[in-house]
Amino acid sequence: MFKLALKNTLFYKGRSIATAALTFVSTMLFILFISLQDGSHNSMLENSLKIYTGAIEIYSKNYRDVGGNEYLIQDAKAITDKLAKIDAIEAFSTRYETYGLFSSKEYSAASMVAGVEPNKERVLSSLESALKEGRFLDENSGNCIYMGAELVKKLKLGIGDEVAFVGSASDDSFAADIFKLCGVFKTGLFEFDSSASFVSRGYFDKLINGYNKASYITIKLKNIDDAERVNSQILKVLDDENLESLTWKTLMKSMVEMMEIDAIFGYISLSLFLVVIFFVIMIYGFINISSRIKEFGVLRSIGLSKKNIFLLLFYEIFILSTISVLLATPIAAYICYYYNINPVVIEGIADMYKDYGLVSDEIPFNFDIFTIFWNVTVVYMLNILSILYPYIYINSFKPVEATRHV
């Protein structure tokens, strides 16, 4: 049957070339589309995680829902000592976040101010690399404040200017100070840049009485794909029902949901495209089969069974699909690989979508052998399914009737 199918493939050149071309195009587009979609989602996630959110964060229960000083972590060192024993963790740091009112000479704005450990933040986040003007914090920065560019714009501040702060300390007393603007950052996330500022913990702890306390502990992993496994390990090590450890999937729930919705719409669009390709191949095959009814009638008359006819059609589409896939896959894989290393740059796209976490104009493709493999498998499956209706149509004729078909 295989030899006969090969002979038919070579004999019906027009049909073979058209079917192979359609399969080639659909394979290329399918692989490239999925690669681009996965790459943009991965880029969005990685950029957002690099800015400030950790792969895992540890909170006192109810802090995220209720907030307030009563839900602060009271013995941060006891937790960090346990985290230091977990190999999969690359770095961790305590953060103390509070909210208050900033006032310059003319303007005021409410903002989050966080006490951070500058040396650890250099590893954990991209706060330092987001520096736009001035300098980043260090352990001896004193009353220096590192402020988002949009917040600086609201307060009409310049490097070296002083800004008054009024907020609450960890014991619910008033905390007030005069900070000096030492650095301005711009991450690209508009909301973050307009509502966040940072002070070195060494100084901040004195102001808000935050010694050994933390709003939460943020963790960077050696491999972010291990987040769920490491999180289970952390919960086991902590063994404290008053603490919760959350992965980025929970911490960035809105972004994860947005990416899932985007992926669903992407798959729907692609499915419509594949359905069109599928029906084009099937209709083209059906037209071809319709012109070969007499041929199949003769084959059935000389003893070929229905199973043999199915095998004949299967081998024909298998040969054409294999040739197309073998040509399309290396080309598409190379394009994915190239643009994975050299991302596509779309000027200005980050400004358009900054509220959704896009902080870079670069959109890389995702080069993943497994993804390419299942993409090719889907194309194979669709092509094979396209022979079912033509096969049923052929068998609707009796052999003698088929031999007389004109």
Coordinates of C-alpha atoms in Angstrom, one line a residue:
M1 CA 0.0 0.0 0.0
F2 CA 2.8 2.4 0.8
K3 CA 4.4 2.0 -2.6
L4 CA 1.1 2.6 -4.3
A5 CA 0.5 5.7 -2.2
L6 CA 3.9 7.0 -3.1
K7 CA 3.2 6.4 -6.7
N8 CA -0.2 8.2 -6.5
T9 CA 1.5 11.1 -4.7
L10 CA 4.0 11.5 -7.6
F11 CA 1.3 11.0 -10.2
Y12 CA -1.1 13.7 -8.9
K13 CA 1.5 16.4 -8.7
G14 CA -0.9 19.4 -8.6
R15 CA -2.9 18.0 -5.7
S16 CA 0.3 16.9 -3.9
I17 CA 2.0 20.3 -4.1
A18 CA -1.1 22.2 -3.0
T19 CA -1.7 19.9 0.0
A20 CA 2.0 20.0 1.0
A21 CA 2.1 23.8 0.7
L22 CA -1.0 24.2 2.9
T23 CA 0.6 21.9 5.5
F24 CA 3.9 23.8 5.3
V25 CA 2.3 27.2 5.8
S26 CA 0.0 26.0 8.7
T27 CA 3.0 24.3 10.4
M28 CA 5.1 27.4 10.2
L29 CA 2.4 29.7 11.4
F30 CA 1.4 27.4 14.2
I31 CA 4.9 27.0 15.6
L32 CA 5.7 30.8 15.3
F33 CA 2.4 31.9 16.8
I34 CA 2.7 29.7 19.8
S35 CA 6.3 30.6 20.3
L36 CA 5.5 34.4 20.1
Q37 CA 2.6 34.1 22.5
D38 CA 4.6 32.0 25.1
G39 CA 7.6 34.3 24.7
S40 CA 5.6 37.5 25.3
H41 CA 3.9 36.0 28.4
N42 CA 7.2 34.8 29.8
S43 CA 8.8 38.2 29.2
M44 CA 5.9 39.9 30.9
L45 CA 6.1 37.7 33.9
E46 CA 9.9 37.8 34.2
N47 CA 10.0 41.6 33.9
S48 CA 7.3 42.0 36.6
L49 CA 9.0 39.5 38.9
K50 CA 12.3 41.3 38.5
I51 CA 10.9 44.7 39.4
Y52 CA 9.7 44.0 43.0
T53 CA 7.5 40.9 43.5
G54 CA 9.4 37.8 44.6
A55 CA 8.9 34.3 43.3
I56 CA 7.7 33.5 46.8
E57 CA 6.7 35.8 49.7
I58 CA 6.0 34.9 53.3
Y59 CA 3.3 36.8 55.3
S60 CA 1.5 36.7 58.5
K61 CA -2.0 35.4 57.8
N62 CA -4.5 38.2 57.2
Y63 CA -1.8 40.8 56.4
R64 CA -2.7 40.8 52.7
D65 CA -6.4 41.0 53.4
V66 CA -6.6 43.2 56.4
G67 CA -3.2 44.8 56.9
G68 CA -2.2 46.7 59.9
N69 CA 0.6 46.5 62.5
E70 CA -1.0 43.6 64.3
Y71 CA -0.3 41.4 61.3
L72 CA 3.4 42.2 60.9
I73 CA 5.9 39.4 61.2
Q74 CA 7.3 39.8 64.7
D75 CA 10.4 37.7 64.6
A76 CA 11.8 37.9 61.0
K77 CA 15.2 36.6 61.9
A78 CA 13.8 33.3 63.1
I79 CA 12.2 32.8 59.7
T80 CA 15.3 33.9 57.7
D81 CA 17.5 31.5 59.6
K82 CA 15.3 28.7 58.5
L83 CA 15.2 29.9 54.9
A84 CA 19.0 30.0 54.8
K85 CA 19.0 26.2 55.0
I86 CA 17.0 25.6 51.8
D87 CA 19.3 25.1 48.8
A88 CA 16.8 26.1 46.1
I89 CA 16.6 29.6 47.4
E90 CA 19.0 32.0 45.8
A91 CA 18.3 35.1 48.0
F92 CA 15.8 36.5 50.4
S93 CA 15.2 39.8 52.2
T94 CA 12.8 41.3 54.7
R95 CA 10.7 44.3 53.8
Y96 CA 8.7 46.7 56.0
E97 CA 6.0 48.6 54.1
T98 CA 3.9 51.3 55.4
Y99 CA 1.8 54.2 54.0
G100 CA 1.9 57.8 54.8
L101 CA 1.7 61.4 53.5
F102 CA 4.6 63.1 51.7
S103 CA 4.7 66.8 51.5
S104 CA 7.0 69.0 49.5
K105 CA 6.9 72.8 49.7
E106 CA 3.8 73.0 47.5
Y107 CA 2.3 69.6 47.0
S108 CA 1.4 66.5 49.0
A109 CA 0.7 62.9 48.0
A110 CA -0.1 59.7 49.8
S111 CA 2.4 56.9 49.1
M112 CA 3.8 53.6 50.2
V113 CA 7.3 53.8 51.7
A114 CA 9.2 50.6 52.3
G115 CA 12.3 49.9 54.4
V116 CA 14.5 47.6 52.3
E117 CA 17.9 46.0 52.6
P118 CA 19.8 47.7 49.7
N119 CA 22.5 45.1 49.3
K120 CA 20.0 42.3 49.1
E121 CA 17.6 44.2 46.8
R122 CA 20.4 44.4 44.2
V123 CA 20.1 40.6 43.9
L124 CA 16.3 40.3 44.4
S125 CA 14.8 43.1 42.4
S126 CA 15.6 45.5 39.6
L127 CA 15.1 48.6 41.8
E128 CA 18.7 49.6 41.4
S129 CA 18.8 49.0 37.6
A130 CA 15.6 51.1 37.3
L131 CA 17.6 54.1 38.5
K132 CA 16.8 57.2 36.4
E133 CA 18.5 60.0 38.3
G134 CA 20.7 60.3 41.4
R135 CA 21.8 57.2 43.2
F136 CA 20.5 54.0 44.7
L137 CA 20.4 53.4 48.4
D138 CA 23.2 51.7 50.5
E139 CA 23.3 50.5 54.1
N140 CA 24.5 54.0 55.2
S141 CA 22.1 56.1 53.2
G142 CA 20.6 57.6 56.4
N143 CA 17.5 59.7 55.6
C144 CA 17.9 59.3 51.8
I145 CA 14.8 58.3 50.0
Y146 CA 14.6 56.5 46.6
M147 CA 11.4 57.5 44.9
G148 CA 9.3 56.6 41.8
A149 CA 9.5 59.0 38.9
E150 CA 5.8 59.7 38.7
L151 CA 5.6 60.4 42.4
V152 CA 8.6 62.8 42.1
K153 CA 6.7 64.5 39.3
K154 CA 3.6 64.9 41.5
L155 CA 5.6 66.4 44.4
K156 CA 7.7 68.6 42.0
L157 CA 10.9 67.4 43.6
G158 CA 14.5 67.5 42.4
I159 CA 17.5 65.5 43.6
G160 CA 18.7 66.9 46.9
D161 CA 15.3 68.3 47.8
E162 CA 13.7 67.6 51.2
V163 CA 10.3 66.0 51.6
A164 CA 8.3 65.7 54.9
F165 CA 6.8 62.3 55.8
V166 CA 4.0 61.6 58.3
G167 CA 2.9 58.0 59.0
S168 CA 2.5 55.5 61.8
A169 CA 5.2 53.4 63.5
S170 CA 4.9 49.7 64.3
D171 CA 3.5 50.5 67.7
D172 CA 0.8 52.7 66.2
S173 CA 2.4 55.9 67.4
F174 CA 3.1 58.8 64.9
A175 CA 6.2 58.6 62.8
A176 CA 7.5 61.8 61.1
D177 CA 10.7 62.7 59.5
I178 CA 12.3 64.8 56.8
F179 CA 13.7 62.7 53.9
K180 CA 16.2 63.9 51.3
L181 CA 15.6 62.8 47.7
C182 CA 18.7 60.9 46.6
G183 CA 17.5 58.8 43.7
V184 CA 14.6 58.5 41.2
F185 CA 13.6 55.2 39.6
K186 CA 11.4 54.4 36.7
T187 CA 10.4 50.7 36.2
G188 CA 7.7 51.3 33.5
L189 CA 4.9 50.2 35.7
F190 CA 2.9 53.4 36.1
E191 CA 1.1 52.6 39.3
F192 CA 4.3 51.4 41.0
D193 CA 6.3 54.5 39.9
S194 CA 3.6 56.8 41.1
S195 CA 3.1 55.3 44.5
A196 CA 6.3 53.7 45.8
S197 CA 9.4 55.0 47.6
F198 CA 12.2 53.3 49.5
V199 CA 14.5 53.9 52.5
S200 CA 17.4 51.8 53.8
R201 CA 16.1 49.6 56.7
G202 CA 18.9 50.6 59.0
Y203 CA 17.5 54.1 59.2
F204 CA 13.9 53.2 58.6
D205 CA 13.8 50.8 61.6
K206 CA 14.7 53.6 64.0
L207 CA 11.9 55.8 62.6
I208 CA 9.1 53.2 62.8
N209 CA 10.5 50.9 65.5
G210 CA 10.7 48.1 63.0
Y211 CA 13.6 46.1 64.4
N212 CA 13.3 42.4 63.5
K213 CA 9.8 43.0 62.2
A214 CA 8.7 42.8 58.6
S215 CA 5.6 43.2 56.5
Y216 CA 6.8 40.2 54.6
I217 CA 9.8 38.3 53.4
T218 CA 10.5 38.1 49.7
I219 CA 12.4 35.2 48.1
K220 CA 14.2 34.7 44.9
L221 CA 14.7 31.1 43.6
K222 CA 17.5 29.6 41.6
N223 CA 14.9 28.3 39.2
I224 CA 11.4 29.9 39.2
D225 CA 9.9 26.7 37.7
D226 CA 10.5 25.1 41.2
A227 CA 8.2 27.6 42.9
E228 CA 5.5 25.2 43.9
R229 CA 7.9 22.5 45.1
V230 CA 10.0 25.0 47.1
N231 CA 6.9 26.6 48.6
S232 CA 5.8 23.3 50.0
Q233 CA 9.3 22.8 51.5
I234 CA 9.1 26.3 53.0
L235 CA 5.7 25.7 54.6
K236 CA 7.1 22.4 56.0
V237 CA 10.2 24.1 57.4
L238 CA 8.2 27.1 58.9
D239 CA 5.6 24.8 60.5
D240 CA 3.6 27.8 61.7
E241 CA -0.1 28.1 61.1
N242 CA 0.1 31.9 61.6
L243 CA 2.3 32.3 58.5
E244 CA 1.4 31.8 54.8
S245 CA 3.9 31.3 52.0
L246 CA 2.6 32.3 48.5
T247 CA 4.0 31.8 45.1
W248 CA 4.0 34.3 42.3
K249 CA 0.9 32.7 40.8
T250 CA -1.1 33.9 43.8
L251 CA 0.8 37.2 44.3
M252 CA 0.3 38.1 40.7
K253 CA -3.1 36.6 40.2
S254 CA -4.5 39.4 38.1
M255 CA -1.5 39.1 35.7
V256 CA -1.8 35.3 35.6
E257 CA -5.5 35.6 34.8
M258 CA -4.9 38.2 32.1
M259 CA -2.2 36.0 30.5
E260 CA -4.6 33.0 30.6
I261 CA -7.4 35.0 29.0
D262 CA -5.0 36.3 26.4
A263 CA -3.8 32.7 25.7
I264 CA -7.4 31.5 25.4
F265 CA -8.2 34.2 22.8
G266 CA -5.0 33.5 21.1
Y267 CA -5.8 29.7 20.9
I268 CA -9.3 30.5 19.7
S269 CA -8.0 32.7 16.9
L270 CA -5.4 30.1 16.0
S271 CA -8.0 27.3 16.1
L272 CA -10.2 29.2 13.6
F273 CA -7.2 29.4 11.3
L274 CA -6.4 25.7 11.7
V275 CA -10.0 24.8 11.1
V276 CA -9.9 26.8 7.8
I277 CA -6.7 25.0 6.8
F278 CA -8.2 21.7 7.8
F279 CA -11.3 22.2 5.7
V280 CA -9.3 23.5 2.8
I281 CA -7.1 20.3 2.9
M282 CA -10.2 18.1 3.3
I283 CA -12.2 19.8 0.5
Y284 CA -9.2 19.6 -1.8
G285 CA -8.8 16.0 -0.9
F286 CA -12.5 15.3 -1.4
I287 CA -12.4 16.9 -4.9
N288 CA -9.4 14.8 -5.7
I289 CA -11.0 11.6 -4.4
S290 CA -14.2 12.4 -6.3
S291 CA -12.2 12.4 -9.5
R292 CA -10.7 9.0 -8.6
I293 CA -13.9 7.0 -7.7
K294 CA -13.5 4.8 -10.8
E295 CA -9.9 4.1 -9.7
F296 CA -11.0 3.1 -6.3
G297 CA -13.8 1.0 -7.7
V298 CA -11.3 -1.0 -9.8
L299 CA -9.1 -1.4 -6.7
R300 CA -12.0 -2.8 -4.7
S301 CA -13.0 -5.1 -7.6
I302 CA -9.6 -6.7 -7.7
G303 CA -9.6 -7.5 -4.0
L304 CA -8.6 -4.4 -2.0
S305 CA -10.6 -4.2 1.3
K306 CA -12.0 -1.0 2.9
K307 CA -9.1 -1.2 5.3
N308 CA -6.6 -1.2 2.4
I309 CA -8.3 1.8 0.9
F310 CA -8.0 3.6 4.2
L311 CA -4.4 2.7 4.4
L312 CA -3.8 4.0 0.9
L313 CA -5.4 7.4 1.8
F314 CA -3.5 7.4 5.1
Y315 CA -0.2 6.8 3.5
E316 CA -0.8 9.5 0.8
I317 CA -1.5 12.2 3.4
F318 CA 1.2 10.8 5.7
I319 CA 3.8 11.2 2.9
L320 CA 2.7 14.7 2.1
S321 CA 2.5 15.8 5.7
T322 CA 5.9 14.4 6.6
I323 CA 7.6 16.2 3.7
S324 CA 5.9 19.5 4.7
V325 CA 6.7 19.1 8.4
L326 CA 10.3 18.1 7.8
L327 CA 10.7 21.3 5.7
A328 CA 8.7 23.7 7.9
T329 CA 9.9 22.6 11.4
P330 CA 13.6 23.3 11.1
I331 CA 12.9 26.7 9.5
A332 CA 10.3 27.7 12.2
A333 CA 12.5 26.3 15.0
Y334 CA 15.4 28.4 13.8
I335 CA 13.3 31.5 13.6
C336 CA 12.1 30.9 17.2
Y337 CA 15.6 30.3 18.4
Y338 CA 16.9 33.4 16.7
Y339 CA 14.2 35.7 18.0
N340 CA 14.5 34.0 21.4
I341 CA 18.1 35.3 21.6
N342 CA 17.4 38.5 19.6
P343 CA 13.9 39.6 20.7
V344 CA 11.7 41.6 18.3
V345 CA 11.6 45.3 19.4
I346 CA 8.4 47.2 19.0
E347 CA 9.1 50.8 19.9
G348 CA 6.5 52.3 22.3
I349 CA 4.6 49.1 23.0
A350 CA 5.7 49.2 26.7
D351 CA 4.1 52.7 27.1
M352 CA 0.8 51.4 25.6
Y353 CA 0.6 48.3 27.8
K354 CA 2.5 49.4 31.0
D355 CA -0.6 48.9 33.2
Y356 CA -0.6 45.2 32.2
G357 CA 3.0 44.7 33.2
L358 CA 4.8 45.2 29.9
V359 CA 7.9 47.1 30.9
S360 CA 10.0 46.4 27.9
D361 CA 9.8 47.1 24.2
E362 CA 11.4 43.7 23.5
I363 CA 9.1 40.7 22.7
P364 CA 11.1 37.5 22.6
F365 CA 10.0 34.2 21.0
N366 CA 10.0 31.1 23.2
F367 CA 12.2 28.3 21.9
D368 CA 11.1 25.1 23.4
I369 CA 11.5 21.7 21.8
F370 CA 8.6 20.1 23.6
T371 CA 6.2 22.9 22.5
I372 CA 7.4 22.6 18.9
F373 CA 6.9 18.8 19.1
W374 CA 3.2 19.1 20.2
N375 CA 2.6 21.8 17.6
V376 CA 3.8 19.4 14.8
T377 CA 1.7 16.6 16.4
V378 CA -1.5 18.8 16.1
V379 CA -0.8 19.5 12.4
Y380 CA -0.3 15.8 11.8
M381 CA -3.5 14.9 13.6
L382 CA -5.6 17.5 11.6
N383 CA -4.2 16.2 8.3
I384 CA -5.0 12.6 9.1
L385 CA -8.5 13.6 10.2
S386 CA -9.0 15.3 6.9
I387 CA -9.1 11.9 5.1
L388 CA -12.1 10.6 7.1
Y389 CA -14.9 12.2 5.1
P390 CA -13.4 11.4 1.7
Y391 CA -12.9 7.8 2.9
I392 CA -16.6 7.5 4.0
Y393 CA -17.6 9.1 0.6
I394 CA -15.7 6.5 -1.4
N395 CA -17.2 3.6 0.5
S396 CA -20.7 4.9 -0.1
F397 CA -20.3 3.4 -3.6
K398 CA -20.4 -0.3 -4.3
P399 CA -17.3 -1.6 -6.3
V400 CA -19.3 -2.2 -9.5
E401 CA -21.1 1.1 -9.2
A402 CA -17.8 2.9 -8.6
T403 CA -16.2 1.3 -11.7
R404 CA -19.0 2.7 -13.9
H405 CA -18.7 6.2 -12.3
V406 CA -17.8 8.9 -14.8

